[in-house]
CSV table of C-alpha atoms in Angstrom, one decimal:
chain,number,residue,atom,x,y,z
A,144,MET,CA,-55.8,65.6,129.1
A,145,GLN,CA,-55.0,63.7,132.3
A,146,ILE,CA,-51.3,63.9,131.7
A,147,THR,CA,-51.5,67.6,131.0
A,148,MET,CA,-53.3,68.2,134.2
A,149,ASN,CA,-50.9,66.0,136.2
A,150,ILE,CA,-47.9,67.9,134.8
A,151,LEU,CA,-49.5,71.2,135.6
A,152,ALA,CA,-50.6,70.2,139.1
A,153,TYR,CA,-47.6,68.3,140.3
A,154,PHE,CA,-44.7,70.0,138.5
A,155,LEU,CA,-45.2,73.2,136.4
A,156,ILE,CA,-47.4,75.2,138.7
A,157,PRO,CA,-45.6,74.4,142.0
A,158,ALA,CA,-42.2,74.9,140.4
A,159,TYR,CA,-43.1,78.1,138.6
A,160,THR,CA,-44.9,79.5,141.6
A,161,VAL,CA,-41.9,79.1,143.8
A,162,LEU,CA,-39.4,80.3,141.2
A,163,PHE,CA,-41.5,83.4,140.5
A,164,THR,CA,-40.8,84.6,144.0
A,165,GLN,CA,-37.1,83.7,143.9
A,166,GLY,CA,-35.0,86.5,145.4
A,167,TYR,CA,-37.8,88.1,147.3
A,168,GLY,CA,-38.8,87.6,151.0
A,169,TRP,CA,-41.7,85.1,151.2
A,170,PHE,CA,-43.0,86.9,154.4
A,171,THR,CA,-42.3,90.5,153.4
A,172,THR,CA,-43.6,90.8,149.9
A,173,ASN,CA,-46.3,89.2,147.7
A,174,PHE,CA,-47.2,88.3,144.1
A,175,SER,CA,-48.8,91.7,143.5
A,176,VAL,CA,-45.7,93.6,144.4
A,177,ILE,CA,-43.3,91.2,142.6
A,178,GLY,CA,-45.7,91.0,139.5
A,179,ASN,CA,-45.6,94.7,139.0
A,180,ILE,CA,-41.8,95.0,138.9
A,181,MET,CA,-40.9,95.7,135.3
A,182,ASP,CA,-39.0,92.6,134.5
A,183,LYS,CA,-41.6,90.3,136.3
A,184,LYS,CA,-44.7,91.5,134.6
A,185,LEU,CA,-44.6,88.8,131.9
A,186,ALA,CA,-43.8,86.1,134.5
A,187,PHE,CA,-46.8,87.2,136.5
A,188,LEU,CA,-49.0,87.0,133.4
A,189,THR,CA,-47.6,83.7,132.6
A,190,TRP,CA,-48.3,82.4,136.1
A,191,GLY,CA,-51.9,83.7,135.9
A,192,VAL,CA,-52.5,82.1,132.5
A,193,MET,CA,-51.1,78.7,133.7
A,194,VAL,CA,-53.1,78.7,137.0
A,195,GLY,CA,-56.2,80.0,135.1
A,196,LEU,CA,-55.9,77.3,132.4
A,197,TYR,CA,-55.4,74.6,135.0
A,198,PHE,CA,-58.5,75.5,137.0
A,199,TYR,CA,-60.5,75.7,133.8
A,200,LEU,CA,-59.4,72.1,133.0
A,201,VAL,CA,-60.3,71.0,136.5
A,202,TYR,CA,-63.7,72.7,136.2
A,203,ARG,CA,-64.3,70.9,132.9
A,204,SER,CA,-63.2,67.6,134.3
A,205,ILE,CA,-65.4,67.8,137.4
A,206,SER,CA,-68.3,69.1,135.4
A,207,LYS,CA,-68.3,66.0,133.3
A,208,HIS,CA,-68.8,63.8,136.3
A,209,VAL,CA,-70.7,65.8,138.8
A,210,SER,CA,-74.0,67.4,138.3
A,211,LEU,CA,-73.1,70.9,139.6
A,212,LYS,CA,-75.6,73.1,141.3
A,213,PRO,CA,-76.2,76.3,139.3
A,214,LEU,CA,-74.4,78.5,141.7
A,215,THR,CA,-71.4,76.1,142.0
A,216,ALA,CA,-71.2,75.9,138.2
A,217,ARG,CA,-70.7,79.7,138.1
A,218,LEU,CA,-67.9,79.9,140.7
A,219,ILE,CA,-64.9,78.9,138.6
A,220,PRO,CA,-65.8,81.1,135.5
A,221,ALA,CA,-66.3,84.0,137.9
A,222,ALA,CA,-63.1,83.2,139.8
A,223,LEU,CA,-61.1,83.0,136.4
A,224,LEU,CA,-62.6,86.3,135.3
A,225,LEU,CA,-61.5,87.9,138.5
A,226,LEU,CA,-58.1,86.3,138.3
A,227,PHE,CA,-57.7,87.9,134.8
A,228,PHE,CA,-58.8,91.3,136.2
A,229,ALA,CA,-56.3,90.8,139.1
A,230,ILE,CA,-53.4,90.0,136.7
A,231,THR,CA,-54.1,92.8,134.4
A,232,THR,CA,-54.9,95.5,137.0
A,233,PRO,CA,-51.7,97.1,138.2
A,234,TYR,CA,-50.8,97.1,141.8
A,235,LEU,CA,-49.1,100.4,142.3
A,236,PRO,CA,-50.6,101.8,145.6
A,237,ASP,CA,-48.6,105.1,145.6
A,238,GLU,CA,-49.4,105.9,142.0
A,239,LEU,CA,-52.7,104.2,141.3
A,240,PRO,CA,-54.5,103.7,144.7
A,241,LEU,CA,-57.9,102.9,143.3
A,242,LYS,CA,-56.6,100.4,140.8
A,243,SER,CA,-54.4,98.9,143.5
A,244,PHE,CA,-57.4,98.4,145.7
A,245,LEU,CA,-59.4,96.8,142.9
A,246,HIS,CA,-56.4,94.5,142.2
A,247,ILE,CA,-56.5,93.3,145.8
A,248,VAL,CA,-60.3,92.8,145.7
A,249,PHE,CA,-60.2,90.9,142.4
A,250,ALA,CA,-57.4,88.6,143.7
A,251,PHE,CA,-59.0,88.0,147.1
A,252,VAL,CA,-62.5,87.3,145.7
A,253,SER,CA,-61.1,85.1,143.0
A,254,THR,CA,-59.4,82.9,145.7
A,255,VAL,CA,-62.6,82.9,147.8
A,256,LEU,CA,-64.6,81.7,144.8
A,257,LEU,CA,-62.1,79.0,144.0
A,258,LEU,CA,-62.3,77.7,147.6
A,259,ALA,CA,-66.1,77.9,147.6
A,260,PHE,CA,-66.1,75.8,144.4
A,261,LEU,CA,-63.9,73.1,146.0
A,262,LEU,CA,-66.0,73.2,149.2
A,263,SER,CA,-69.2,72.9,147.2
A,264,VAL,CA,-68.0,70.0,145.1
A,265,CYS,CA,-66.5,68.2,148.2
A,266,TRP,CA,-69.7,68.7,150.2
A,267,GLN,CA,-71.9,67.6,147.3
A,268,GLN,CA,-69.8,64.4,146.9
A,269,TYR,CA,-69.6,63.9,150.7
A,270,GLN,CA,-73.4,63.6,150.8
A,271,LEU,CA,-73.1,60.6,148.4
A,272,ALA,CA,-69.9,59.0,149.9
A,273,PRO,CA,-69.0,60.4,153.3
A,274,GLN,CA,-66.1,58.0,153.9
A,275,VAL,CA,-64.4,58.9,150.6
A,276,TYR,CA,-64.9,62.6,150.7
A,277,ARG,CA,-64.3,63.3,154.4
A,278,LEU,CA,-60.6,63.5,153.7
A,279,TYR,CA,-61.2,66.1,151.0
A,280,LEU,CA,-63.2,68.3,153.3
A,281,ALA,CA,-60.6,67.9,156.0
A,282,ALA,CA,-57.8,68.9,153.6
A,283,LEU,CA,-59.8,72.0,152.6
A,284,ALA,CA,-60.2,72.9,156.2
A,285,VAL,CA,-56.5,72.4,156.8
A,286,ILE,CA,-55.7,74.7,153.8
A,287,VAL,CA,-57.9,77.4,155.3
A,288,VAL,CA,-56.5,77.1,158.8
A,289,ILE,CA,-52.9,77.2,157.6
A,290,SER,CA,-53.7,80.1,155.3
A,291,ALA,CA,-55.1,82.0,158.2
A,292,ALA,CA,-52.0,81.2,160.3
A,293,LEU,CA,-49.7,82.4,157.5
A,294,LEU,CA,-51.8,85.6,157.2
A,295,ALA,CA,-51.5,86.2,161.0
A,296,LEU,CA,-47.8,85.4,161.0
A,297,ALA,CA,-46.8,87.8,158.3
A,298,GLY,CA,-49.6,90.4,158.9
A,299,ILE,CA,-50.0,90.7,155.1
A,300,VAL,CA,-51.1,88.5,152.2
A,301,SER,CA,-47.5,87.3,151.7
A,302,SER,CA,-45.8,85.3,149.0
A,303,ALA,CA,-45.7,82.4,151.5
A,304,LEU,CA,-49.5,82.4,151.8
A,305,GLU,CA,-49.9,82.7,148.1
A,306,ILE,CA,-47.4,79.9,147.4
A,307,PHE,CA,-49.2,77.7,149.9
A,308,ILE,CA,-52.7,78.3,148.8
A,309,THR,CA,-51.7,78.0,145.1
A,310,ILE,CA,-49.9,74.7,145.4
A,311,THR,CA,-52.3,73.1,147.9
A,312,SER,CA,-55.4,74.1,146.1
A,313,VAL,CA,-54.0,72.9,142.8
A,314,ILE,CA,-53.0,69.5,144.3
A,315,LEU,CA,-56.4,69.2,146.1
A,316,SER,CA,-58.3,70.0,143.0
A,317,ARG,CA,-56.3,67.6,140.9
A,318,ARG,CA,-57.0,64.7,143.4
A,319,LEU,CA,-60.7,65.7,143.6
A,320,ALA,CA,-61.0,65.8,139.8
A,321,LYS,CA,-59.4,62.3,139.7
A,322,ARG,CA,-61.7,61.0,142.5
A,323,VAL,CA,-64.9,62.1,140.9
A,324,ALA,CA,-63.9,60.6,137.6
A,325,ASP,CA,-63.5,57.2,139.2
């Protein structure tokens, strides 16, 4: 299981995430637009399944070693359900404005729930070992600040933002899962 998680976190997800956007402007488009292009739908679904599987494995790994608070324990399952909804709800704003709006809401809330899960676990562990988990809280804060800067820079939820948040949250969650297992 550890090898699978390492391969997903440090190789497959980062490489696939970047390759998925190949040929498109990182600051002028986003996963939703790319994923609804006819020849990219399967690639978008594949990305969603890979990321969803990975975060499920992280959740299981962390849950074995940390006594999660009831609300925290529900965050990843809810995030994964919303990720599924986002991946399967079309983003075609001119043709399907309501579904496109829902797609955006599902994707955004899924990401917020993931970050809330990571924050909750980091904070809970920080209470037990501040020296060890201070770095994890700082890394999460940096992810949020840079994400906000990327949003402000592009003026949209861009591929650059989505690539950044995907790769950094995957790597942070992998390191966190390894740390709580030690």
